[in-house]
CSV table of C-alpha atoms and ligand atoms in Angstrom, one decimal:
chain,number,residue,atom,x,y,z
A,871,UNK,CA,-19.7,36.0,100.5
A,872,UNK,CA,-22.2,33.1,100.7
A,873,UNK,CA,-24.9,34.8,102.2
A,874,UNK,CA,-28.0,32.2,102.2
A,875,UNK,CA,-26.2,30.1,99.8
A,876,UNK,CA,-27.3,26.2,100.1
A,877,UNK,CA,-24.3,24.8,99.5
A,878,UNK,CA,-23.4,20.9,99.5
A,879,UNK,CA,-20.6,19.4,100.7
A,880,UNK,CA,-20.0,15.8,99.0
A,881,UNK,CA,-16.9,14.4,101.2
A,882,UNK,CA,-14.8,11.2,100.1
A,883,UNK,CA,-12.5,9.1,101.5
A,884,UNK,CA,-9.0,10.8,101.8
A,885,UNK,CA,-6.9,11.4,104.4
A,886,UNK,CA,-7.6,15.6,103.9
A,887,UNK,CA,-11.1,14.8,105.1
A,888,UNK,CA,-10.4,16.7,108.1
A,889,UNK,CA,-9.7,20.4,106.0
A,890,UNK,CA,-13.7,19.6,105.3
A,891,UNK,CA,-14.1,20.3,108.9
A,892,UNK,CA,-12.4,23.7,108.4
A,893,UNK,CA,-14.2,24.5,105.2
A,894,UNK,CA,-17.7,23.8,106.5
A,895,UNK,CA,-16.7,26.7,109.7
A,896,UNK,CA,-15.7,29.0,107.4
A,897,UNK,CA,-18.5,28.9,104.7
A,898,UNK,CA,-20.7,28.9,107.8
A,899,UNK,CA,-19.2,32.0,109.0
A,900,UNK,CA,-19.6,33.8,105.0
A,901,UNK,CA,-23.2,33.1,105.8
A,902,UNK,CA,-23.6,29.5,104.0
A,903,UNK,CA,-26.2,26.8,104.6
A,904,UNK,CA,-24.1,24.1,104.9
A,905,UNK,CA,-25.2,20.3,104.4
A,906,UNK,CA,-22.9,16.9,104.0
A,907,UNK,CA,-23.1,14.0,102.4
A,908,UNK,CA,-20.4,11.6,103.0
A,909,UNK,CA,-19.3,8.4,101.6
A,910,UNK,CA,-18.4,4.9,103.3
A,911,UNK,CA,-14.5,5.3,103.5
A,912,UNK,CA,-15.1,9.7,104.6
A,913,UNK,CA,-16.3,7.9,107.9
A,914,UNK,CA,-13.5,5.9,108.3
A,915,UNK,CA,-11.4,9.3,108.5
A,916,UNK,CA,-13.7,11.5,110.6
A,917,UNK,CA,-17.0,10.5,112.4
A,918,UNK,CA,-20.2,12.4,110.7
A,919,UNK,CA,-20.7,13.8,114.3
A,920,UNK,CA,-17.5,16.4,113.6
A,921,UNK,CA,-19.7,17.5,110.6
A,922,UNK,CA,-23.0,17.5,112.6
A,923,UNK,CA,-21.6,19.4,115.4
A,924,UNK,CA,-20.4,21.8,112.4
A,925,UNK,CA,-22.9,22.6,110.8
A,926,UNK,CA,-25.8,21.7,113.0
A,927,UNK,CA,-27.7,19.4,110.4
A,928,UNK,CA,-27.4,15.4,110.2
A,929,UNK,CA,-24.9,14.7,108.2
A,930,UNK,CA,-26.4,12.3,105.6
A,931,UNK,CA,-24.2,8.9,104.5
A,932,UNK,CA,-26.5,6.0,104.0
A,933,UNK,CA,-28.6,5.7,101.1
A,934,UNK,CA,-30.6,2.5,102.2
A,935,UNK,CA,-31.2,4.8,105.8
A,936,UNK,CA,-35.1,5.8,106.0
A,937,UNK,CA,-34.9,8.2,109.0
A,938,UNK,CA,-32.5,10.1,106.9
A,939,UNK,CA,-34.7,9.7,103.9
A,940,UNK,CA,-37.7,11.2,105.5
A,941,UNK,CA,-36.2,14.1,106.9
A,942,UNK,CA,-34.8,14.6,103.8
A,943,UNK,CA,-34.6,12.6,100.6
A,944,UNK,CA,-31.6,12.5,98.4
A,945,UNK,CA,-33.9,13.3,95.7
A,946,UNK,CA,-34.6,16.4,97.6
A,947,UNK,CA,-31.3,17.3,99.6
A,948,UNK,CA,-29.5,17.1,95.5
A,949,UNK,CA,-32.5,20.1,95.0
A,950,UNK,CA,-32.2,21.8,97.9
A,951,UNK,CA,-28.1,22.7,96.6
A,952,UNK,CA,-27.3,26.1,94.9
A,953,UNK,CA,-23.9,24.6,94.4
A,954,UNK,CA,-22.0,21.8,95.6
A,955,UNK,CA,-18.6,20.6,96.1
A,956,UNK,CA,-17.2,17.1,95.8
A,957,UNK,CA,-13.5,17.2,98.1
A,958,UNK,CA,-11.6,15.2,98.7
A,959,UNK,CA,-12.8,13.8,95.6
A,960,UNK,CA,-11.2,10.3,95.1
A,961,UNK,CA,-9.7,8.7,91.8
A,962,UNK,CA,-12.3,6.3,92.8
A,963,UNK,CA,-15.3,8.7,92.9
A,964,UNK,CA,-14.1,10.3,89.9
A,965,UNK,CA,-14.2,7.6,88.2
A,966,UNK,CA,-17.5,6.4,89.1
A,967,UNK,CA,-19.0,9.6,88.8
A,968,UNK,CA,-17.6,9.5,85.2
A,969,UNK,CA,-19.4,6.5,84.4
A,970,UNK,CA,-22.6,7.0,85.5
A,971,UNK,CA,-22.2,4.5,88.5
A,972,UNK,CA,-24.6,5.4,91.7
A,973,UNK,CA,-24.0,2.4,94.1
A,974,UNK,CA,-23.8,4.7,97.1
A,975,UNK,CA,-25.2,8.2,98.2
A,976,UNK,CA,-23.1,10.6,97.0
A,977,UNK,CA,-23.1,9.4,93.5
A,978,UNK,CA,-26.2,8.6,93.3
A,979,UNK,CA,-27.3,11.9,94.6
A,980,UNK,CA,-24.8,13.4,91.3
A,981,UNK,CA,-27.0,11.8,88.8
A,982,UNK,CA,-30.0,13.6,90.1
A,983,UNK,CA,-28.2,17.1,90.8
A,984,UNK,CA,-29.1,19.9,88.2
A,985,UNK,CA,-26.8,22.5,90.6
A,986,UNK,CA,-23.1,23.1,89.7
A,987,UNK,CA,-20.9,20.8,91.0
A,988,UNK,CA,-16.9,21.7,91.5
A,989,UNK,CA,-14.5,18.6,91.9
A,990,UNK,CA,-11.3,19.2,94.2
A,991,UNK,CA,-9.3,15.6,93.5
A,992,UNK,CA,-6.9,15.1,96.1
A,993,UNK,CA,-4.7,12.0,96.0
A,994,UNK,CA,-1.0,10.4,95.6
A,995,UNK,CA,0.7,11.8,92.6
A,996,UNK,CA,1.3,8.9,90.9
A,997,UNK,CA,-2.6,8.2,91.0
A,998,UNK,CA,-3.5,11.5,89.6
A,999,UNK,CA,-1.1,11.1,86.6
A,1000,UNK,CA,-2.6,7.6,86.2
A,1001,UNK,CA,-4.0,7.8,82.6
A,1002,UNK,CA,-7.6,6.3,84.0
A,1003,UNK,CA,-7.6,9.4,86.1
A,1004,UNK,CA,-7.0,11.9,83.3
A,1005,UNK,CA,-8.8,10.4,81.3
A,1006,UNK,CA,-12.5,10.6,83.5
A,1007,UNK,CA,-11.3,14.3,84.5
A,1008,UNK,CA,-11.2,14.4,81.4
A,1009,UNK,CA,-15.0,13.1,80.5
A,1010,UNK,CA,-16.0,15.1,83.7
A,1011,UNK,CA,-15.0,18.3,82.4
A,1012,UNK,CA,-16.7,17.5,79.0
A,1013,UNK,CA,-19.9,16.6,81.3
A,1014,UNK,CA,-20.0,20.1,82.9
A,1015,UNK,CA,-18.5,19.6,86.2
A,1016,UNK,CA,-15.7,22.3,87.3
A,1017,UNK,CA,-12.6,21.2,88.7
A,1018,UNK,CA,-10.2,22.7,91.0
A,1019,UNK,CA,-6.6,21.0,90.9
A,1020,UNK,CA,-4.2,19.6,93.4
A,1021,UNK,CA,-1.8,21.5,94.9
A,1022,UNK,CA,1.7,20.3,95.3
A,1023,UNK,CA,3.7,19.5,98.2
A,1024,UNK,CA,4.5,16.9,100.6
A,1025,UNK,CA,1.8,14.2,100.4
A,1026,UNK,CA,0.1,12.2,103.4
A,1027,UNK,CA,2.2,9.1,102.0
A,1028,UNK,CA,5.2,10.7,102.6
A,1029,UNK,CA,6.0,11.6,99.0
A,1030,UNK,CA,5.9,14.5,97.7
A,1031,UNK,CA,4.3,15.7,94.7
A,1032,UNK,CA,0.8,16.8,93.3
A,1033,UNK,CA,-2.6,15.4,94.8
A,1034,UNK,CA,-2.6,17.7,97.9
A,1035,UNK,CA,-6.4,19.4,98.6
A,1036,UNK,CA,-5.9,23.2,98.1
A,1037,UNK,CA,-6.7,25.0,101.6
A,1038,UNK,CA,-10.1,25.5,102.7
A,1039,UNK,CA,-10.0,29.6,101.7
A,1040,UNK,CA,-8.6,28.1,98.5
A,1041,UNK,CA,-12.1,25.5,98.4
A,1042,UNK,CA,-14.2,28.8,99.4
A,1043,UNK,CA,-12.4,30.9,96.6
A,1044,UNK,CA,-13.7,28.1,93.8
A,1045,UNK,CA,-16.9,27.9,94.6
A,1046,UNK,CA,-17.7,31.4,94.7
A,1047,UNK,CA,-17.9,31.6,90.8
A,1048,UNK,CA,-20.5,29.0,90.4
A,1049,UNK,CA,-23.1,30.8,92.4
A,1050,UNK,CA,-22.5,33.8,90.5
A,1051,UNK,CA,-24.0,34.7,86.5
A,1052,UNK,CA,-20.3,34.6,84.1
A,1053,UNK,CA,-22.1,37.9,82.8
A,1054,UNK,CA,-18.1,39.2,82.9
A,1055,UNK,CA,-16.7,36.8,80.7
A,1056,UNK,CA,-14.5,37.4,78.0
A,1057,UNK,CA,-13.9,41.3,79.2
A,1058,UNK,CA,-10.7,41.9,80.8
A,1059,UNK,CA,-10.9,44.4,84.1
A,1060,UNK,CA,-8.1,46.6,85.2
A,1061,UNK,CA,-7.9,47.6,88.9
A,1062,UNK,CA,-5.6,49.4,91.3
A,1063,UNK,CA,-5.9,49.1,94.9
A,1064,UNK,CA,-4.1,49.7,98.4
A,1065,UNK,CA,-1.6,52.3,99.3
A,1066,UNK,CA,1.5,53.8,97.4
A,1067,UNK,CA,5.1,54.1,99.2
A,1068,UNK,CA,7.7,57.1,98.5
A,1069,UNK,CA,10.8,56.7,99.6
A,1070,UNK,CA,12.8,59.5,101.3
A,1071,UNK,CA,15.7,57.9,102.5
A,1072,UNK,CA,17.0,54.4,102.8
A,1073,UNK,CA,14.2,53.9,105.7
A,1074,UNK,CA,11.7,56.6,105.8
A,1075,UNK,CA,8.6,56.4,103.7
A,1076,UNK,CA,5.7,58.5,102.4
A,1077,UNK,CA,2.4,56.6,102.7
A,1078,UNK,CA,-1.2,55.9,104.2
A,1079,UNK,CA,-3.7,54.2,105.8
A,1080,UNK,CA,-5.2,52.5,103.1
A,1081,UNK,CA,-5.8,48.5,103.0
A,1082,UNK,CA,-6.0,47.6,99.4
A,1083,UNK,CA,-9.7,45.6,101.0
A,1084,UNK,CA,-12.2,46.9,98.6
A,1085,UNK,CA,-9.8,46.9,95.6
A,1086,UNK,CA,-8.8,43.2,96.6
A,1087,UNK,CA,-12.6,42.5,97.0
A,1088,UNK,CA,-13.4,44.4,93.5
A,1089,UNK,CA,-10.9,42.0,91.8
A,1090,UNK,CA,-12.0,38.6,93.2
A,1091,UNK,CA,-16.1,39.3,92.4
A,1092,UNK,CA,-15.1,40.4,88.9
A,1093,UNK,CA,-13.1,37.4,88.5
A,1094,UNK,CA,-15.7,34.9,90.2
A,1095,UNK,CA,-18.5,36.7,87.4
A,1096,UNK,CA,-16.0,35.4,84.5
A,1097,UNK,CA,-13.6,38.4,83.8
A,1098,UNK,CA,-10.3,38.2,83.4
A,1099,UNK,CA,-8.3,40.6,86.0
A,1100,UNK,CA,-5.3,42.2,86.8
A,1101,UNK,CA,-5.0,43.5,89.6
A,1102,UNK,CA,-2.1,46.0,90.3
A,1103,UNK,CA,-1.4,45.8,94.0
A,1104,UNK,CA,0.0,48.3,96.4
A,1105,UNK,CA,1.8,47.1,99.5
A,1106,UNK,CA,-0.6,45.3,101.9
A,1107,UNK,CA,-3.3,44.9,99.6
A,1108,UNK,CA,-5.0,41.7,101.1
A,1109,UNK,CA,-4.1,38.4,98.4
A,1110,UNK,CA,-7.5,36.8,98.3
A,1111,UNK,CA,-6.0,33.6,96.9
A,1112,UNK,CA,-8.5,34.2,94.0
A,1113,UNK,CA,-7.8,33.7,89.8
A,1114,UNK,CA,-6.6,37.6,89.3
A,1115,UNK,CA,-3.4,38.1,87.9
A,1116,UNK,CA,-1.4,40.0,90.5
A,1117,UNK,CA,1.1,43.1,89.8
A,1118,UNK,CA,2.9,44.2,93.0
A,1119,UNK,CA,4.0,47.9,92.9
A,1120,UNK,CA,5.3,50.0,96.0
A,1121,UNK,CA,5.4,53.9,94.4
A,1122,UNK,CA,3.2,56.1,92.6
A,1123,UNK,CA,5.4,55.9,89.8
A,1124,UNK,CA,5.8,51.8,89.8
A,1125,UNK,CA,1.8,51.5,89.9
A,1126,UNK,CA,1.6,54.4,87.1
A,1127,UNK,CA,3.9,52.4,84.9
A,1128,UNK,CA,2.2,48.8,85.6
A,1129,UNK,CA,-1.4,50.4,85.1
A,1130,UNK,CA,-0.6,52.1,81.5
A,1131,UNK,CA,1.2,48.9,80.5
A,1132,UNK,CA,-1.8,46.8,81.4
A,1133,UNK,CA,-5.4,49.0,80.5
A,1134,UNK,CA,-4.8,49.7,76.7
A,1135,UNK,CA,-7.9,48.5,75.3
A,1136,UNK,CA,-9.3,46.9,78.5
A,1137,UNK,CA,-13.2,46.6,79.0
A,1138,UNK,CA,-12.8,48.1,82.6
A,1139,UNK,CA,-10.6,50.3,84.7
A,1140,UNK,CA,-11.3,51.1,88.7
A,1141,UNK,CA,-9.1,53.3,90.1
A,1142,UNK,CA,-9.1,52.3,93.8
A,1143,UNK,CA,-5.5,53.0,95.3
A,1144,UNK,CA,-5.2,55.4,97.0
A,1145,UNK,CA,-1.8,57.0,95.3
A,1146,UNK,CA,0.2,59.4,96.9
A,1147,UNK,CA,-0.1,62.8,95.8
A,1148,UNK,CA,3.3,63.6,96.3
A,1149,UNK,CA,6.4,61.9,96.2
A,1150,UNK,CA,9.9,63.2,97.5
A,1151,UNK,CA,12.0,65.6,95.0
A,1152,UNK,CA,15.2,63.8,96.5
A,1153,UNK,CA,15.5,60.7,97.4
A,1154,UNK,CA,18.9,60.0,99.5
A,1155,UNK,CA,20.5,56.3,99.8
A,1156,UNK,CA,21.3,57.1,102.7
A,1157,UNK,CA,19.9,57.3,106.2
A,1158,UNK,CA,19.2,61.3,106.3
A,1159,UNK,CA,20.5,62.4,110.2
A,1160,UNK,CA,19.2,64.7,112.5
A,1161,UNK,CA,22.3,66.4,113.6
A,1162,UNK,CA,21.0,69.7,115.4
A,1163,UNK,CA,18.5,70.6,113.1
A,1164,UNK,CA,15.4,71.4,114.9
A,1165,UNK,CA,13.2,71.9,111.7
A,1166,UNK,CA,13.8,70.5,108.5
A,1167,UNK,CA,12.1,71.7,105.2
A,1168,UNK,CA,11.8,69.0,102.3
A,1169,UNK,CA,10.7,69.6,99.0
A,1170,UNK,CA,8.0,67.0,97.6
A,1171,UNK,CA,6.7,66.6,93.7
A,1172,UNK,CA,3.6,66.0,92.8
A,1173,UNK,CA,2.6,62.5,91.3
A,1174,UNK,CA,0.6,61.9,88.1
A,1175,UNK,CA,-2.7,61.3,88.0
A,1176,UNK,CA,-2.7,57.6,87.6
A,1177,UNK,CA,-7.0,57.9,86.9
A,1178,UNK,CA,-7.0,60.5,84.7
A,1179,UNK,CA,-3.8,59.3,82.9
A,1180,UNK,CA,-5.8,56.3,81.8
A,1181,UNK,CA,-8.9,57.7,81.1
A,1182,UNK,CA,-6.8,60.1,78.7
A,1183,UNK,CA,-5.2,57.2,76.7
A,1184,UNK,CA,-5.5,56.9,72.9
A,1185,UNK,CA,-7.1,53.4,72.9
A,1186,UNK,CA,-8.4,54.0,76.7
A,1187,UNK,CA,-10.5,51.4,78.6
A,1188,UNK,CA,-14.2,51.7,77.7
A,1189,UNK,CA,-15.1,52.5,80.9
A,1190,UNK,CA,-13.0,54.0,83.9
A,1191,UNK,CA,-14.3,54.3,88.0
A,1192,UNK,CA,-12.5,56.5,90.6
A,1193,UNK,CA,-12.9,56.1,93.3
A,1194,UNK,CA,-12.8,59.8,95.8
A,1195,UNK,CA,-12.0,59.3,99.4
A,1196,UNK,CA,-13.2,62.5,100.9
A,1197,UNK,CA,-13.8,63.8,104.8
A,1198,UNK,CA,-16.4,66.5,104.0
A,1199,UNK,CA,-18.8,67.9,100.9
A,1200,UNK,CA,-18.3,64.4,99.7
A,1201,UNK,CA,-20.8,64.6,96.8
A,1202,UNK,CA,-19.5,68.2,96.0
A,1203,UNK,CA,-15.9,67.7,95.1
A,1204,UNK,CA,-16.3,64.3,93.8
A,1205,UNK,CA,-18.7,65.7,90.9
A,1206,UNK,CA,-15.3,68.1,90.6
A,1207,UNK,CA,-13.3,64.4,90.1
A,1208,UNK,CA,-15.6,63.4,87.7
A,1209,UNK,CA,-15.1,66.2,85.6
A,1210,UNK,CA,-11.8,66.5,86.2
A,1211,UNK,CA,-10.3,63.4,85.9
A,1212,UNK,CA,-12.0,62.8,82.7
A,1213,UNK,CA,-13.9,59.3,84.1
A,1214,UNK,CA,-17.1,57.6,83.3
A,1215,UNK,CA,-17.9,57.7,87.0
A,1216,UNK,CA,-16.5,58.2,90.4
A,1217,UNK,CA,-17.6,56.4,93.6
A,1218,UNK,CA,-17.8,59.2,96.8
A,1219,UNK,CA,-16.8,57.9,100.1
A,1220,UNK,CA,-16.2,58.6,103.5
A,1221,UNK,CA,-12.0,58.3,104.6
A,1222,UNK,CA,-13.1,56.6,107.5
A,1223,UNK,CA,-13.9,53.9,105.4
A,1224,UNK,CA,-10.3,53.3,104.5
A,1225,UNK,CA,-9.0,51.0,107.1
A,1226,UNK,CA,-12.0,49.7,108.0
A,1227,UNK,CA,-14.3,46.3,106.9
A,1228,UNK,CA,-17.2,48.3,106.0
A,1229,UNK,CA,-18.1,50.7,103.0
A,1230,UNK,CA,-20.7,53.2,101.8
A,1231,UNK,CA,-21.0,55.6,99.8
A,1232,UNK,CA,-22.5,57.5,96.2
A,1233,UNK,CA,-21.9,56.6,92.7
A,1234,UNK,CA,-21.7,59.5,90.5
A,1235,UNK,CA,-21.8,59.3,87.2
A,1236,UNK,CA,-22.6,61.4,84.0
A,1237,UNK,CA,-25.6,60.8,81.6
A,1238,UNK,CA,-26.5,62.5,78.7
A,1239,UNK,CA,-29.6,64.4,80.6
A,1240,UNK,CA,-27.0,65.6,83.3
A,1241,UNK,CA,-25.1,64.0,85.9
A,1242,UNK,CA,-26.9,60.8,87.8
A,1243,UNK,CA,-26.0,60.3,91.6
A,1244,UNK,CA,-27.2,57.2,93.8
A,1245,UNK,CA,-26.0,56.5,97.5
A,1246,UNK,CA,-24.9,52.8,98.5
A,1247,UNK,CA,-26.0,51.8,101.7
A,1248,UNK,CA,-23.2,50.8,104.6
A,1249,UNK,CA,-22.6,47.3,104.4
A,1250,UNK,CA,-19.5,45.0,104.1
A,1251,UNK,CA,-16.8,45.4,101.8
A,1252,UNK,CA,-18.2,42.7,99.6
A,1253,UNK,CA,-21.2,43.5,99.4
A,1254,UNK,CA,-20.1,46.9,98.8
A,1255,UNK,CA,-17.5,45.9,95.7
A,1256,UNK,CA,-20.8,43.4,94.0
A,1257,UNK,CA,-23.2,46.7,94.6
A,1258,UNK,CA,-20.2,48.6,92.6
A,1259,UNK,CA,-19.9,46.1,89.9
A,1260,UNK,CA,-23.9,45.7,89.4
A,1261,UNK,CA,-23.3,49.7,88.7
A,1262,UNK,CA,-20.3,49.4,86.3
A,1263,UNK,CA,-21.9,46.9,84.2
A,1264,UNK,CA,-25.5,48.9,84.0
A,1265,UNK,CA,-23.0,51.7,82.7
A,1266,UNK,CA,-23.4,52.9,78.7
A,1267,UNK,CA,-19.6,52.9,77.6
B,2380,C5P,O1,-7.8,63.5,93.7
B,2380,C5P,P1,-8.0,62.3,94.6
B,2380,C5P,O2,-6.7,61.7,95.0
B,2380,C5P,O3,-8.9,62.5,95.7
B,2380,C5P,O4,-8.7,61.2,93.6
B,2380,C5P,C1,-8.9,59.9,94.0
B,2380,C5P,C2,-9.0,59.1,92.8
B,2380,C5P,O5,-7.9,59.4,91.9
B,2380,C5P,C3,-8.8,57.6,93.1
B,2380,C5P,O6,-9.6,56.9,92.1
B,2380,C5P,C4,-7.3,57.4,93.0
B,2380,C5P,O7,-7.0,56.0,92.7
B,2380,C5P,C5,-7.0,58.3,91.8
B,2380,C5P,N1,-5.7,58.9,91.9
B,2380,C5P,C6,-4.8,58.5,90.9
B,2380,C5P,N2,-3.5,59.0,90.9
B,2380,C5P,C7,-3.1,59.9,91.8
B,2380,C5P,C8,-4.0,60.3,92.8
B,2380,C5P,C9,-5.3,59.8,92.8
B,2380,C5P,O8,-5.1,57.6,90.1
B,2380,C5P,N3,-1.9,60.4,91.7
C-alpha cells in the first residue's frame, strides 16, 4: 500500500508511544520508507534505539545535534516526507504546533514541512475535552492539518473514556488518503464483494470460495481517493477498518435488496461478489435427515442478476463494472457478460484468483468504434483494485 512512500513519523510523549513501534513494522512491511523524529518526553517512554532497530535509520531527536544535522538536516528530512504523521500527538504539541511555537525538533521541523501532516491526539479524556484543546484542533484543522480521533476505552490512567490512539492498522488506514490525489471526491461508489450464502436447512449452506479481498481492497482505495462508499459485504469479506460505510448481507436475495436500495443515482457501481447462481426452492427449519436415502434430488432457483439488475435501473449508476470469474475462454464469454449484463465494462479473470492474494486479469469494455480490451498484469490485490480504479475513472459515462 505504501510502496516507496517516504513517510514521517513525528512521535510524542504518551504512554501509546510503544503502538509507534508496531506502526513503523507494518508500514515497513506495505513497502514504506520509514524515518522518526521524536520529542524529549517520546524518549522517556521508549529509547530511539527500538525505532532505529525498526526501521534501520537514526532516529533523529535533537535539534541542536550536528552529527544528526549533517546526515540529514531538519530542513531536509521535513523535504524528504511524502506524508507524515504526528502520534501520539500531545495536548501539549497540539498546542504548540497551533501557535507557531518551534522550541524543539519536531515542531520546528512542522513549520518547514510543505507534506501533509495527519494528527492522531491521544490523551486522558478530560484533557481532550479541555476547551484549550478543542479549540487548537480546532485552528489546526483550519491550518490544513488532518486529524484522526481518539478512540474510546480504558485509558492508561485507569479511566476510561476518549483519548486512546487508534491501532496501528487504524494509523496505516489514515494516512493512506493523504498520499493519494481526492480525484473521487464528492462521487459516491457502490460496491459488492465476497460470497453469498443459501440456506437449505437450519445448517447446510449453499456458497463459495470467494474472500470478499479485491472488493474490500476496491472500497478502501476509492475511499482513500475521496469517494464516499458503501460497501455491501458478503460473509468473510475482510473489514479493512477503512471510512466505507459497511452493509453486511448473507444471501443473494439480502445483497440484491441492499444493492438496489443503495445505487440509485450513484456515480459508480462494481459488481465484485461473487453471488450464487442458485439458491434453494425450499428452505426447511429444520435439520433435513438422511434416513435411508442413498440419493437425494433437490430442486434449486435461480438468483437474479444483482449486475445486470442495476445496470437496468431507471435512474441507474453512471457507470457499472462486473466483474467475470471464468476458468477458460476468459476473454470470450466475458465480452458475452458485457453484452449481456447490460454494463459499461467487465473485468475477466482467472477463478484461481478467488481465494488467493494476487490478481490479473482484462478489462473489457465497449467504445463507440467497438469493444476495447486491455490485460492487467499479476500483481497484488491492491495494486490490482488502484489499476481497476485508474480504468473506471478514464471511463466516458
Ligand atoms: O454470470 P457470472 O456470475 O459469471 O457474472 C459475474 C458477474 O455478475 C459479477 O460481477 C457478479 O458480481 C455478477 N452477478 C450478479 N448477480 C448474480 C450473479 C452474478 O450480480 N446473481
Amino acid at each position: 500500500m505504501f510502496q516507496d512512500k517516504n513517510i514521517l513519523l513525528g512521535i510524542g510523549g504518551g504512554i501509546a508511544v510503544y503502538r509507534m513501534a508496531e506502526l513503523a513494522r507494518l508500514l515497513i512491511k506495505q513497502g514504506a520508507n520509514v524515518r522518526c523524529v521524536m520529542t524529549q518526553s517520546a524518549c522517556e517512554f521508549v529509547t530511539p534505539l527500538t525505532f532505529e532497530a525498526l526501521t534501520g535509520e537514526a532516529v533523529h531527536t535533537d535539534l541542536f545535534d550536528l552529527t544528526s544535522e549533517r546526515a540529514m538536516g531538519h530542513i531536509e528530512l521535513a523535504r524528504w516526507a511524502d506524508a507524515v504523521l504526528i502520534a501520539p500527538a500531545t495536548s501539549n504539541l497540539l498546542a504548540k504546533l497551533a501557535h507557531g511555537i518551534a522550541d524543539d525538533l519536531l515542531t520546528t521541523m512542522m513549520q518547514v514541512c510543505d507534506a501533509p501532516v495527519l494528527l492522531a491526539p491521544a490523551m486522558n479524556s478530560s484533557m481532550w475535552e479541555s476547551a484549550a484543546t478543542q479549540r487548537n484542533l480546532h485552528t489546526l484543522k483550519d491550518d490544513g492539518f488532518s486529524v484522526i480521533d481518539p478512540r474510546s476505552g480504558a485509558l492508561a490512567c485507569g479511566e476510561q473514556g476518549i483519548g486512546r490512539l487508534p491501532e496501528p492498522q487504524a494509523l496505516a488506514d489514515a494516512i493512506l488518503p493523504l498520499l493519494l490525489p481526492q480525484s473521487l471526491q464528492g462521487q459516491h461508489w457502490v460496491i459488492n464483494a465476497g460470497p453469498t450464502i443459501e440456506p437449505w436447512d437450519a445448517v447446510r449452506v449453499l456458497t463459495n470460495r470467494a474472500s470478499g479481498t479485491l472488493g474490500a481492497r476496491l472500497a478502501q482505495y476509492a475511499s482513500a481517493m475521496g469517494a464516499s462508499v458503501t460497501l455491501i459485504a458478503g460473509v468473510g469479506t475482510p473489514n479493512l477498518g477503512c471510512d466505507v460505510q459497511r452493509v453486511d448481507v448473507q444471501t443473494g436475495d439480502e445483497m440484491l435488496q441492499a444493492c438496489v436500495q443503495v445505487a440509485q443515482g450513484a456515480d459508480v457501481f462494481i459488481g465484485t461478489a461473487a453471488v450464487s447462481d442458485f439458491r434453494f426452492s425450499e428452505v426447511s427449519e429444520q435439520k433435513i435427515k438422511r434416513g435411508d436415502t442413498q440419493q437425494l434430488n433437490v430442486q434449486l432457483a435461480a438468483n437474479t442478476d444483482i449486475v445486470a439488475s442495476i445496470a437496468g435501473m431507471e435512474h441507474r449508476p453512471k457507470k457499472v463494472i462486473a466483474f467475470a470469474a471464468e476458468s477458460e475462454k476468459h476473454i470470450e464469454y466475458a465480452k458475452a457478460k458485457l453484452e449481456r449484463k447490460g454494463v459499461d465494462a467487465i473485468v475477466a479473470n482467472d477463478v484461481n484468483n478467488m481465494d488467493s492474494d494476487s490478481a490479473s486479469g482484462w478489462w473489457i469494455d465497449n467504445r463507440e468504434n467497438g469493444i476495447n480490451e486491455e490485460s492487467i498484469e499479476k500483481c497484488n490485490k491492491m495494486q490490482f483494485s488502484q489499476e481497476i480504479i485508474k480504468k473506471v475513472m478514464e471511463l466516458k459515462p
